[in-house]
XYZ file of C-alpha atoms in Angstrom:
755
model
C -14.665 -64.697 94.876
C -11.740 -66.756 93.706
C -9.324 -64.028 94.818
C -10.895 -63.940 98.295
C -10.673 -67.738 98.620
C -7.078 -67.628 97.446
C -6.101 -64.903 99.922
C -7.734 -66.853 102.756
C -5.880 -70.028 101.862
C -2.562 -68.215 101.642
C -3.154 -66.637 105.060
C -3.993 -70.022 106.640
C -1.085 -71.957 105.230
C 1.656 -69.407 106.013
C 3.674 -69.955 109.161
C 4.611 -67.172 111.519
C 7.827 -65.582 110.258
C 10.437 -63.245 111.570
C 9.965 -59.565 110.893
C 12.207 -56.631 111.525
C 12.451 -55.720 115.179
C 11.344 -52.214 116.210
C 14.134 -49.700 116.593
C 13.708 -48.904 120.262
C 16.780 -46.754 120.729
C 16.087 -43.349 122.202
C 15.880 -40.482 119.761
C 19.125 -38.497 119.798
C 19.344 -35.105 118.118
C 21.613 -35.020 115.110
C 24.754 -33.032 115.798
C 24.826 -29.743 113.914
C 28.543 -30.197 113.293
C 27.792 -33.337 111.279
C 25.471 -31.501 108.890
C 26.199 -28.944 106.208
C 23.307 -26.639 107.090
C 19.986 -26.708 108.895
C 18.176 -28.385 105.987
C 20.491 -31.381 106.164
C 20.021 -31.642 109.942
C 16.221 -31.517 109.708
C 16.171 -33.985 106.829
C 18.384 -36.455 108.691
C 16.238 -36.116 111.817
C 13.040 -36.810 109.826
C 14.602 -39.825 108.126
C 15.870 -41.087 111.466
C 12.387 -40.849 113.021
C 10.900 -42.758 110.101
C 13.621 -45.403 110.357
C 12.942 -45.919 114.084
C 9.236 -46.478 113.557
C 8.212 -49.979 112.531
C 5.891 -49.626 109.530
C 2.879 -51.839 110.288
C 0.454 -50.132 107.925
C 0.620 -52.881 105.268
C -1.310 -56.044 106.118
C -0.613 -57.967 102.924
C 0.450 -57.523 99.330
C 1.097 -59.560 96.209
C 3.702 -58.764 93.579
C 5.203 -60.087 90.377
C 8.945 -60.078 91.035
C 11.597 -60.395 88.349
C 15.213 -60.982 89.271
C 18.350 -61.457 87.197
C 22.015 -61.817 88.015
C 25.405 -62.753 86.598
C 28.796 -63.733 87.976
C 31.795 -63.115 85.739
C 35.430 -64.173 85.849
C 37.540 -61.232 84.723
C 40.402 -61.800 82.256
C 42.442 -59.310 80.192
C 40.772 -60.158 76.870
C 37.199 -60.460 78.121
C 35.059 -61.541 81.045
C 33.749 -65.110 81.180
C 30.214 -65.508 82.492
C 30.443 -68.442 84.870
C 26.909 -68.084 86.234
C 23.747 -66.314 85.145
C 20.103 -66.616 86.073
C 16.755 -65.009 85.354
C 13.789 -65.574 87.650
C 10.136 -64.569 87.781
C 7.934 -65.331 90.787
C 4.681 -64.127 92.282
C 4.853 -63.649 96.025
C 1.952 -63.408 98.439
C 3.131 -61.662 101.590
C 1.085 -61.302 104.776
C 2.201 -59.765 108.044
C 3.146 -62.215 110.802
C 3.055 -65.110 108.345
C 5.487 -66.774 106.013
C 5.265 -65.633 102.398
C 4.004 -68.032 99.745
C 5.897 -67.975 96.446
C 4.566 -69.074 93.065
C 7.371 -69.940 90.637
C 6.532 -68.550 87.186
C 9.854 -68.756 85.385
C 13.457 -69.660 85.982
C 16.440 -69.907 83.669
C 20.114 -70.365 84.512
C 23.427 -71.322 82.949
C 26.752 -72.352 84.432
C 29.478 -74.888 83.590
C 28.236 -78.407 84.207
C 24.542 -77.544 84.325
C 23.524 -79.494 81.226
C 25.213 -82.575 82.644
C 23.356 -82.061 85.911
C 20.020 -81.664 84.099
C 20.454 -85.097 82.532
C 20.951 -86.735 85.929
C 18.104 -88.254 87.914
C 18.917 -86.143 90.969
C 18.360 -82.772 89.292
C 15.462 -80.603 90.440
C 14.872 -77.213 88.840
C 13.705 -75.743 92.141
C 17.072 -76.388 93.782
C 18.489 -73.688 91.480
C 15.943 -71.030 92.427
C 18.011 -67.986 93.532
C 15.002 -66.081 94.896
C 14.950 -65.942 98.683
C 12.134 -63.892 100.215
C 9.978 -60.954 99.076
C 10.318 -57.446 100.445
C 9.438 -57.229 104.128
C 7.417 -54.068 104.958
C 8.729 -52.774 108.237
C 12.194 -54.019 107.442
C 15.084 -51.735 106.684
C 14.268 -49.852 103.490
C 17.930 -48.988 102.979
C 18.578 -52.698 102.492
C 15.385 -53.381 100.511
C 13.512 -54.750 103.523
C 16.187 -57.337 104.276
C 18.668 -57.626 107.042
C 21.887 -55.933 106.018
C 23.812 -58.362 103.769
C 26.994 -56.937 105.237
C 27.672 -55.480 108.711
C 27.677 -51.736 108.125
C 27.176 -48.729 110.365
C 23.682 -47.486 109.503
C 23.622 -43.768 108.606
C 20.249 -43.318 110.363
C 21.057 -45.158 113.586
C 21.587 -43.223 116.827
C 25.147 -41.970 116.975
C 25.562 -42.084 113.203
C 26.503 -38.397 113.226
C 29.804 -39.397 114.849
C 30.578 -41.679 111.887
C 29.134 -39.703 108.969
C 28.757 -36.192 107.634
C 25.530 -35.111 105.949
C 24.761 -32.579 103.260
C 21.926 -31.805 100.860
C 21.749 -32.062 97.108
C 19.147 -31.845 94.366
C 15.394 -32.316 94.751
C 13.584 -35.234 93.132
C 9.978 -34.611 92.061
C 7.695 -37.619 91.533
C 4.515 -37.246 89.472
C 1.707 -39.364 90.936
C -1.158 -40.798 88.824
C -3.691 -38.347 90.280
C -1.670 -35.364 89.155
C -0.139 -34.653 92.544
C 3.577 -34.138 92.893
C 5.715 -35.534 95.652
C 9.043 -33.972 96.564
C 12.123 -35.796 97.870
C 15.361 -34.059 98.871
C 18.768 -35.663 98.485
C 20.699 -36.258 101.689
C 24.363 -36.913 100.966
C 26.045 -39.378 103.325
C 29.832 -39.239 103.608
C 31.869 -41.472 105.916
C 34.142 -39.456 108.191
C 36.758 -42.175 107.774
C 37.118 -44.667 104.934
C 36.142 -47.988 106.472
C 34.658 -51.194 104.998
C 31.843 -51.038 107.562
C 30.668 -47.577 106.539
C 28.884 -46.522 103.400
C 29.077 -43.460 101.191
C 26.162 -42.343 99.058
C 22.908 -40.415 98.827
C 19.404 -40.892 100.250
C 16.348 -39.135 98.797
C 14.006 -38.366 101.689
C 10.388 -37.181 101.597
C 10.765 -34.306 104.095
C 7.328 -34.455 105.748
C 7.192 -38.181 106.524
C 10.905 -38.935 106.441
C 10.210 -41.831 104.050
C 13.093 -43.169 101.983
C 12.249 -42.752 98.290
C 15.584 -43.677 96.717
C 19.078 -44.587 97.865
C 22.398 -45.112 96.110
C 25.510 -46.023 98.038
C 28.709 -48.068 98.198
C 31.203 -49.209 100.791
C 33.584 -46.410 101.656
C 36.530 -48.817 101.416
C 37.178 -52.303 100.059
C 37.020 -55.074 102.651
C 40.304 -57.006 102.906
C 39.841 -60.228 104.876
C 43.424 -60.414 106.105
C 43.338 -56.810 107.245
C 39.763 -56.276 108.413
C 38.701 -59.676 109.795
C 40.382 -60.246 113.193
C 40.008 -64.021 113.017
C 41.552 -64.269 109.547
C 44.309 -61.888 110.618
C 45.159 -64.078 113.612
C 45.285 -67.154 111.396
C 47.606 -65.389 108.970
C 49.900 -64.267 111.766
C 49.960 -67.876 112.983
C 51.138 -69.076 109.570
C 47.882 -70.757 108.501
C 48.171 -69.340 104.971
C 51.912 -69.623 104.412
C 51.385 -72.194 101.656
C 48.769 -70.087 99.849
C 50.615 -68.533 96.885
C 50.516 -64.832 96.213
C 48.564 -65.656 93.051
C 45.526 -66.229 95.277
C 45.956 -63.337 97.708
C 44.653 -60.974 99.004
C 40.984 -61.851 99.569
C 38.842 -58.781 99.119
C 35.194 -57.805 98.755
C 33.872 -54.512 97.446
C 30.244 -53.441 97.325
C 30.737 -50.861 94.606
C 27.106 -49.885 93.909
C 23.719 -50.382 95.532
C 20.659 -48.587 94.143
C 17.155 -48.978 95.611
C 13.951 -47.280 94.438
C 10.492 -47.148 96.015
C 7.087 -46.134 94.671
C 4.110 -44.616 96.509
C 1.551 -47.283 95.607
C -1.867 -45.696 94.946
C -0.930 -42.848 97.340
C -1.194 -45.328 100.210
C 2.056 -47.121 100.916
C 5.723 -47.054 100.046
C 6.613 -50.325 98.350
C 9.678 -51.497 96.425
C 10.173 -50.746 92.779
C 13.663 -51.932 91.846
C 17.126 -52.642 93.159
C 20.581 -53.098 91.620
C 23.722 -54.414 93.305
C 27.248 -54.479 91.893
C 30.025 -56.175 93.849
C 33.488 -57.619 93.318
C 35.010 -60.669 94.952
C 38.728 -61.086 94.536
C 41.267 -63.761 95.431
C 44.612 -62.600 94.088
C 44.524 -62.669 90.305
C 40.981 -64.102 90.332
C 38.436 -61.293 90.066
C 34.702 -62.055 90.098
C 32.363 -59.136 89.258
C 28.825 -59.859 90.479
C 25.708 -57.956 89.429
C 22.065 -58.471 90.414
C 18.813 -56.641 89.699
C 15.288 -56.990 91.076
C 12.089 -55.412 89.767
C 8.732 -55.419 91.617
C 5.336 -55.056 89.941
C 2.916 -54.601 92.833
C -0.435 -56.234 92.003
C -2.477 -55.707 95.167
C -2.066 -54.142 98.602
C -4.240 -54.378 101.710
C -3.615 -51.901 104.512
C -4.029 -52.807 108.153
C -6.944 -50.408 108.720
C -8.595 -51.126 105.370
C -12.250 -52.198 105.522
C -13.246 -55.699 104.473
C -15.957 -56.290 101.806
C -18.753 -56.587 104.410
C -17.875 -53.219 105.971
C -17.728 -51.554 102.564
C -21.143 -52.994 101.667
C -22.637 -51.773 104.954
C -21.358 -48.239 104.316
C -23.010 -48.311 100.892
C -26.279 -49.761 102.235
C -25.915 -52.938 100.195
C -25.395 -56.562 101.042
C -22.015 -58.142 100.395
C -21.669 -61.533 98.796
C -21.016 -64.121 101.469
C -17.441 -65.312 101.784
C -16.760 -68.969 101.193
C -14.992 -70.597 104.144
C -12.687 -73.497 103.409
C -11.175 -75.600 106.183
C -8.026 -77.671 105.717
C -6.823 -80.673 107.628
C -3.135 -80.055 107.000
C -0.677 -77.508 105.658
C -0.006 -79.658 102.622
C -3.723 -79.789 101.848
C -3.953 -75.992 101.978
C -0.958 -75.544 99.688
C -2.437 -78.004 97.226
C -5.644 -75.987 97.249
C -3.707 -72.798 96.489
C -1.864 -74.557 93.668
C -5.158 -75.722 92.144
C -6.674 -72.224 92.280
C -3.603 -70.727 90.605
C -3.651 -73.393 87.924
C -7.300 -72.717 87.106
C -6.529 -69.048 86.570
C -3.440 -69.514 84.381
C -4.077 -72.750 82.507
C -0.945 -74.356 83.949
C -1.000 -77.254 86.389
C 0.705 -76.283 89.658
C 1.653 -78.319 92.686
C 2.851 -77.639 96.197
C 6.477 -78.617 96.630
C 9.677 -77.694 98.414
C 13.332 -77.257 97.559
C 15.579 -80.004 98.860
C 18.335 -77.487 99.486
C 16.598 -75.219 101.989
C 13.159 -76.739 102.550
C 11.430 -73.602 101.213
C 7.746 -74.163 100.389
C 6.889 -73.238 96.822
C 4.096 -73.534 94.310
C 5.566 -74.592 90.981
C 4.402 -75.995 87.624
C 4.030 -79.761 87.562
C 5.966 -79.732 84.283
C 9.164 -78.140 85.534
C 10.492 -77.466 82.024
C 7.823 -74.779 81.576
C 9.678 -72.411 83.889
C 12.535 -72.071 81.363
C 10.251 -70.733 78.611
C 7.962 -68.526 80.678
C 7.003 -65.316 78.829
C 7.387 -63.256 82.013
C 11.098 -64.036 82.389
C 13.369 -60.996 82.036
C 16.230 -61.000 79.515
C 19.822 -61.507 80.767
C 21.244 -58.742 82.910
C 23.476 -57.402 80.126
C 20.418 -56.552 77.990
C 18.507 -53.355 78.696
C 14.776 -53.745 79.220
C 11.873 -51.824 80.735
C 11.610 -51.886 84.510
C 15.320 -52.191 85.250
C 17.963 -49.478 85.361
C 19.468 -48.598 81.990
C 23.217 -48.348 81.411
C 22.895 -44.558 81.222
C 21.151 -44.496 84.604
C 23.804 -46.738 86.150
C 26.547 -44.503 84.763
C 24.837 -41.423 86.260
C 24.716 -43.187 89.625
C 28.438 -43.947 89.428
C 29.175 -40.320 88.618
C 27.060 -39.165 91.546
C 28.774 -41.566 93.955
C 32.104 -40.345 92.670
C 31.261 -36.768 93.738
C 30.549 -37.731 97.351
C 33.757 -37.426 99.300
C 34.997 -40.080 101.690
C 37.115 -39.387 104.740
C 40.757 -40.332 104.947
C 41.684 -43.975 105.239
C 43.627 -45.064 108.300
C 47.284 -45.015 107.304
C 48.481 -48.561 106.696
C 51.443 -50.279 105.089
C 51.511 -53.724 103.498
C 54.748 -55.406 102.457
C 54.903 -58.525 100.283
C 57.782 -60.248 98.571
C 58.558 -63.323 96.505
C 56.002 -66.086 96.989
C 53.653 -63.717 98.803
C 52.899 -61.600 95.718
C 51.277 -62.699 92.475
C 53.988 -61.088 90.300
C 57.064 -60.949 92.547
C 58.826 -64.050 91.208
C 59.873 -64.282 87.561
C 62.405 -65.894 85.229
C 63.762 -64.706 81.886
C 66.951 -64.887 79.883
C 68.131 -61.424 80.970
C 67.669 -61.641 84.747
C 67.552 -65.380 85.304
C 65.529 -65.896 88.479
C 64.406 -62.553 89.890
C 62.802 -61.849 93.255
C 60.688 -58.792 93.968
C 59.413 -56.914 96.993
C 56.517 -54.458 97.156
C 55.344 -52.029 99.820
C 51.949 -50.289 99.599
C 50.873 -47.335 101.712
C 47.422 -45.789 102.189
C 47.633 -41.987 102.142
C 45.107 -39.191 102.829
C 42.559 -38.053 100.212
C 42.362 -41.448 98.540
C 45.974 -41.624 97.401
C 48.048 -44.777 97.553
C 51.821 -45.058 97.263
C 53.513 -48.177 95.998
C 57.240 -48.968 95.966
C 58.557 -52.133 94.334
C 61.931 -53.548 93.474
C 63.439 -56.587 91.720
C 66.855 -58.177 91.838
C 67.895 -60.542 89.074
C 70.279 -63.290 90.163
C 71.899 -63.563 86.717
C 72.415 -59.902 85.843
C 72.635 -58.667 89.462
C 70.880 -55.543 88.266
C 68.492 -53.946 90.781
C 65.261 -52.493 89.413
C 62.891 -50.171 91.220
C 59.565 -48.464 90.662
C 57.631 -45.822 92.622
C 53.927 -45.228 91.944
C 51.563 -42.616 93.352
C 47.976 -43.607 92.519
C 44.672 -41.761 92.896
C 41.664 -43.962 92.112
C 37.960 -43.132 92.003
C 34.840 -44.875 90.737
C 35.473 -43.444 87.271
C 39.217 -43.569 86.672
C 42.666 -44.184 88.064
C 45.565 -41.732 87.661
C 49.105 -42.930 88.275
C 52.358 -40.985 88.483
C 55.418 -43.232 88.258
C 59.199 -43.111 88.403
C 61.053 -46.235 87.334
C 64.303 -47.987 86.541
C 63.200 -51.367 85.213
C 63.414 -54.190 82.717
C 60.677 -53.930 80.101
C 59.266 -56.058 77.290
C 58.701 -54.544 73.851
C 55.082 -55.748 74.156
C 53.952 -54.605 77.579
C 50.591 -56.402 77.363
C 51.927 -59.821 76.361
C 52.801 -60.821 79.932
C 56.429 -61.668 79.191
C 57.407 -60.721 82.755
C 54.526 -62.730 84.212
C 54.110 -66.255 85.508
C 53.249 -67.983 82.216
C 56.277 -66.841 80.239
C 58.505 -67.344 83.291
C 57.505 -71.006 83.531
C 57.998 -71.499 79.790
C 61.480 -69.987 79.987
C 62.504 -71.907 83.093
C 61.098 -75.317 82.131
C 61.350 -75.458 78.337
C 63.750 -72.676 77.394
C 61.031 -70.716 75.577
C 61.258 -67.044 76.444
C 58.833 -65.124 74.257
C 59.934 -61.627 75.234
C 62.292 -59.074 73.738
C 63.674 -56.895 76.520
C 65.276 -53.512 77.076
C 65.943 -51.316 80.078
C 64.090 -48.086 80.784
C 64.403 -45.391 83.417
C 62.316 -42.268 83.643
C 58.835 -41.095 84.624
C 55.259 -41.399 83.335
C 51.730 -40.191 84.022
C 48.883 -42.561 83.095
C 45.067 -42.519 83.059
C 43.249 -45.867 83.240
C 39.873 -47.297 84.308
C 39.330 -47.787 88.060
C 40.981 -50.883 89.552
C 37.807 -52.995 89.640
C 36.752 -52.223 86.064
C 37.729 -54.049 82.904
C 40.922 -52.659 81.345
C 39.400 -50.937 78.315
C 41.669 -47.925 77.794
C 44.944 -46.347 78.808
C 46.507 -42.987 78.049
C 49.989 -42.064 79.197
C 52.703 -39.492 78.691
C 56.295 -40.375 79.482
C 59.943 -39.378 79.355
C 62.559 -42.103 79.649
C 66.013 -43.328 78.681
C 66.048 -46.727 76.972
C 69.068 -49.026 76.648
C 69.958 -52.564 75.636
C 69.724 -55.633 77.885
C 71.810 -58.718 77.059
C 71.245 -62.384 77.890
C 72.719 -63.292 81.268
C 71.653 -66.927 81.714
C 71.440 -70.082 79.603
C 69.652 -72.393 82.030
C 66.367 -74.215 81.489
C 65.230 -77.495 82.987
C 64.753 -79.185 79.605
C 68.292 -78.302 78.499
C 70.009 -78.590 81.873
C 72.498 -81.178 80.617
C 73.059 -79.676 77.169
C 76.133 -77.473 77.499
C 75.806 -76.234 73.919
C 72.258 -74.923 74.290
C 71.520 -71.263 74.890
C 68.535 -68.937 74.698
C 68.183 -67.002 71.449
C 69.946 -63.656 71.634
C 67.905 -60.797 73.006
C 67.080 -57.712 70.975
C 69.915 -55.214 70.588
C 68.024 -52.093 71.633
C 69.071 -48.593 70.675
C 70.185 -46.290 73.456
C 67.623 -43.515 73.271
C 66.167 -40.625 75.209
C 62.474 -40.711 74.320
C 59.479 -38.672 75.358
C 55.997 -39.146 73.989
C 52.392 -40.231 74.491
C 50.500 -43.513 74.055
C 46.799 -44.290 73.682
C 45.352 -47.801 73.929
C 41.655 -48.645 73.479
C 39.995 -52.063 73.820
C 36.215 -51.909 73.192
C 34.087 -55.044 73.473
C 30.628 -55.792 72.093
C 28.616 -58.846 73.133
C 28.496 -60.700 76.444
C 26.368 -63.776 75.779
C 28.753 -66.764 75.483
C 26.504 -68.394 72.904
C 25.977 -65.341 70.669
C 28.139 -63.239 68.367
C 30.922 -61.232 69.937
C 33.254 -58.526 68.641
C 36.288 -57.044 70.346
C 39.030 -54.758 69.112
C 42.270 -53.046 70.078
C 43.630 -49.726 68.858
C 47.099 -48.504 69.804
C 48.670 -45.153 68.897
C 52.070 -43.771 69.893
C 53.717 -40.437 69.024
C 57.210 -39.716 70.319
C 60.473 -37.837 69.926
C 63.813 -39.555 70.493
C 67.518 -39.108 70.099
C 70.701 -40.832 71.214
C 72.078 -39.327 74.437
C 75.408 -38.342 72.883
C 74.260 -37.830 69.304
C 73.384 -34.146 69.496
C 71.216 -32.535 66.835
C 67.451 -32.366 66.635
C 65.358 -35.258 67.976
C 63.650 -37.640 65.559
C 59.851 -37.733 65.483
C 57.943 -40.934 64.754
C 54.395 -42.211 64.986
C 53.008 -45.731 65.320
C 49.544 -47.206 65.066
C 48.133 -50.710 65.198
C 44.657 -52.192 65.181
C 43.202 -55.622 65.857
C 39.649 -56.864 65.474
C 38.312 -60.267 66.516
C 34.862 -61.617 65.698
C 33.387 -64.782 67.216
C 30.354 -66.078 65.329
C 27.962 -68.937 66.127
C 27.677 -71.268 63.139
C 25.339 -73.999 64.358
C 23.817 -75.215 67.591
C 22.490 -73.344 70.582
C 24.012 -71.992 73.785
C 27.334 -73.483 74.789
C 26.916 -76.498 72.506
C 27.436 -76.208 68.769
C 29.890 -74.879 66.214
C 31.575 -71.497 66.367
C 34.078 -69.603 64.252
C 36.593 -66.917 65.189
C 38.111 -64.498 62.681
C 40.932 -62.135 63.595
C 42.889 -59.542 61.670
C 45.578 -57.111 62.792
C 47.778 -54.503 61.153
C 50.385 -52.026 62.353
C 52.820 -49.552 60.859
C 55.346 -46.848 61.725
C 55.840 -43.407 60.213
C 59.337 -42.054 60.677
C 62.523 -43.552 62.043
C 61.898 -45.367 65.355
C 64.331 -47.099 67.752
C 64.847 -50.843 67.261
C 62.874 -51.616 70.435
C 59.780 -50.050 68.842
C 59.657 -52.692 66.090
C 56.716 -55.055 65.766
C 57.473 -58.746 66.452
C 55.593 -61.786 65.110
C 55.789 -65.396 66.253
C 54.357 -67.503 69.055
C 50.884 -68.151 70.399
C 49.623 -64.559 70.361
C 50.550 -63.646 66.795
C 51.776 -66.552 64.615
C 51.512 -70.120 65.864
C 53.876 -72.781 64.547
C 56.875 -70.435 64.781
C 59.191 -69.346 67.594
C 58.715 -65.896 69.131
C 60.071 -62.943 67.156
C 60.562 -65.004 63.993
C 59.821 -61.834 62.041
C 60.193 -58.183 63.000
C 59.860 -54.808 61.316
C 58.317 -51.370 61.441
C 55.120 -52.697 59.838
C 53.164 -55.927 60.103
C 49.931 -57.609 59.202
C 48.481 -60.899 60.307
C 45.274 -62.898 60.413
C 43.876 -66.120 61.821
C 40.802 -68.301 61.558
C 39.521 -70.817 64.085
C 36.644 -73.287 63.899
C 35.510 -74.894 67.142
C 33.179 -77.688 68.122
C 31.986 -76.431 71.472
C 30.665 -78.442 74.368
C 29.494 -77.350 77.779
C 32.909 -77.315 79.450
C 35.394 -77.751 76.611
C 35.947 -77.131 72.898
C 37.917 -78.831 70.105
C 39.474 -76.378 67.661
C 41.181 -76.312 64.264
C 43.004 -73.142 63.274
C 45.211 -71.438 60.742
C 47.454 -68.354 61.032
C 49.220 -66.099 58.536
C 51.538 -63.163 59.148
C 54.207 -60.837 57.796
C 56.493 -58.192 59.294
C 59.108 -55.946 57.693
C 59.539 -52.518 56.155
C 56.308 -50.788 55.208
C 57.020 -50.781 51.472
C 58.548 -54.250 51.408
C 55.422 -56.397 51.641
C 55.199 -59.369 49.296
C 52.642 -62.141 49.324
C 55.471 -64.645 49.056
C 56.833 -63.300 52.313
C 53.806 -64.436 54.326
C 54.333 -67.201 56.872
C 51.551 -69.729 57.416
C 50.829 -71.985 60.361
C 48.068 -74.450 61.212
C 47.098 -76.775 64.010
C 44.532 -78.150 66.406
C 43.767 -77.311 69.978
C 41.429 -77.622 72.894
C 40.061 -75.138 75.395
C 38.273 -75.174 78.717
C 35.663 -72.723 80.008
C 35.114 -70.794 76.779
C 38.795 -70.269 76.024
C 39.911 -69.414 79.543
C 42.471 -72.247 79.404
C 43.876 -73.175 75.994
C 46.244 -75.875 74.648
C 47.473 -75.788 71.014
C 49.498 -78.127 68.802
C 50.720 -76.142 65.790
C 53.052 -76.495 62.803
C 54.685 -73.781 60.740
C 53.990 -74.505 57.063
C 56.369 -72.127 55.250
C 59.904 -70.898 55.754
C 62.790 -72.672 57.408
C 61.734 -71.540 60.898
C 58.509 -73.582 60.976
C 58.255 -75.984 63.934
C 55.931 -78.349 65.711
C 54.998 -76.485 68.880
C 52.842 -77.279 71.887
C 51.705 -74.238 73.826
C 49.435 -73.794 76.831
C 48.090 -70.360 77.705
C 45.149 -68.433 79.123
C 42.452 -66.158 77.736
C 41.892 -67.192 74.097
C 38.961 -66.142 71.861
C 37.663 -69.740 71.667
């Protein structure tokens, strides 16, 4: 009885809402030329008929809906989670009425939230990320919603002129009654790579044409300045001329969408789960976004289903009379619903609304209860029942990678100087250097890139040509180059940070040499975290001397000069390199472990030396552990421990030495204070963490030299204090070298620290 009263109240209080409009376009036969076989054509036609028909069979349903999401800021060392949320609601949906949503649980974290919670203006419901439940009759490809992005629908009339269709494996679903339901995979491939077309696979039940499962992605990344006419006109008019290349281009990529449906009690297709992965990018700022939704359907009423009185009449019995309740206002009805729900769950509920969008909700009177609800899902980086596992997501990526995409329209983009994020630099070899880059889209997913630099001090032109083939799984790059290179290619010595240090303060942390040759490299796809690299190469290396002595701090000191650059050996070298960077742990308040492993094997000889080449091998390893000591979440005490070691077997060129000194390896000392064919170092940090910032004390120790020449007395020690913002994203250190004559007081600002 209570359930009947509740359903009646929900039906009365809901307002008429928008539903998906019928697809009234005339049926057009799918072109045979667009399909790889008759099966694909028939399957597409059945799916198209089902898509055109507005499903009105479901009158109402209720479901427990769990949703979780995270937004990350990508950095070389690790991603920072800048937003996360977990939500659990119960939705009561009824056709031609507005859904009523009961808030069961809600948990979120982002910088500044704890401060907001302590303010009088904070309302938990304003943070609720849940919008609306699944709309039966809506577009099943987009989980019952309107398309979140304007794409050409693969089932719309005329879609055969935009897509090609093929068939794949068969999916067999086992139903509770023992029956089996078959769904056939329909592969969808865009004829031309375009950000408004998708590429993926749809599993279609062949008799009804119902969509059982879909996985897809955009066939090409959306670039606002290229693909949005209004933005393009503004750029051509000079509206963005003061936007630095660091913050351009602006791109969006929908890299994975997976939707699943279940045949509820053999009566209706209703949602089961959905996962979305996307990337937003503004120049060097890369924001991976992931979201998952899981539906537990609790009850369904079909449009032609008999009511209790009709069922009783068929059985020759008398049904219990329904209780009719009349309400004087919408608010009174919602309050009634809230009271009924509270009686059933032992929690006091009230009718309320969000100030942000005016959405009517039923929520606990004690708002804090939503954060500890037992029905909340774990964070999105933890596997749990109901959601896709990492193995399943990886299989989806591999499937999407096999579905070909048509050629991209040939384009060329040219940037130089201020317009590129890495086309201006300053160092003691080149002085100020200006670069230019041209990128070309080629057939079959290839991209060509040509770049060049000219240093004002050394007047030495540098050039690089890259041919890149990227997929969802990997990126392969063939390169030819004549360039200036740092001995530590991952330290960013040719980037903005070191360039500013060299120009303003006269602190150039790099050791440079020249290289010309060719290489072939395998890396993760462009949107993924840089977790590995393997390359083979053949190149000639030679020395590069200082060519400038200018820095702003020492502009009027005629006796000052940069420290001398490394005297590199002239060498012809060919070899292979492997770099791995695994990471364990994503929760910013929990333990985290990350590591690096680097291996190089190479042959080299001097160009005019004759004789057999010299073989050498190198290996290094680093491991960093971040451990919570006290407190909870982003507030408390944490400790970071780091150790690293590297060595060389055989006789290697001078430019293959290991260098210690500076913020990355040994604070309190200038860069390259020690060098050798072997090294070891360690550091410890203790941080008092707050929501937005941390205060840190640290100590470093390190040694470098010949492998058999290590002595404890040769260790250098440094210590200091520092502060960081956004979990180490921005870091400022004050350090002092404690041993040796080279120890200094040093202030250093940098990005992407462990704490």
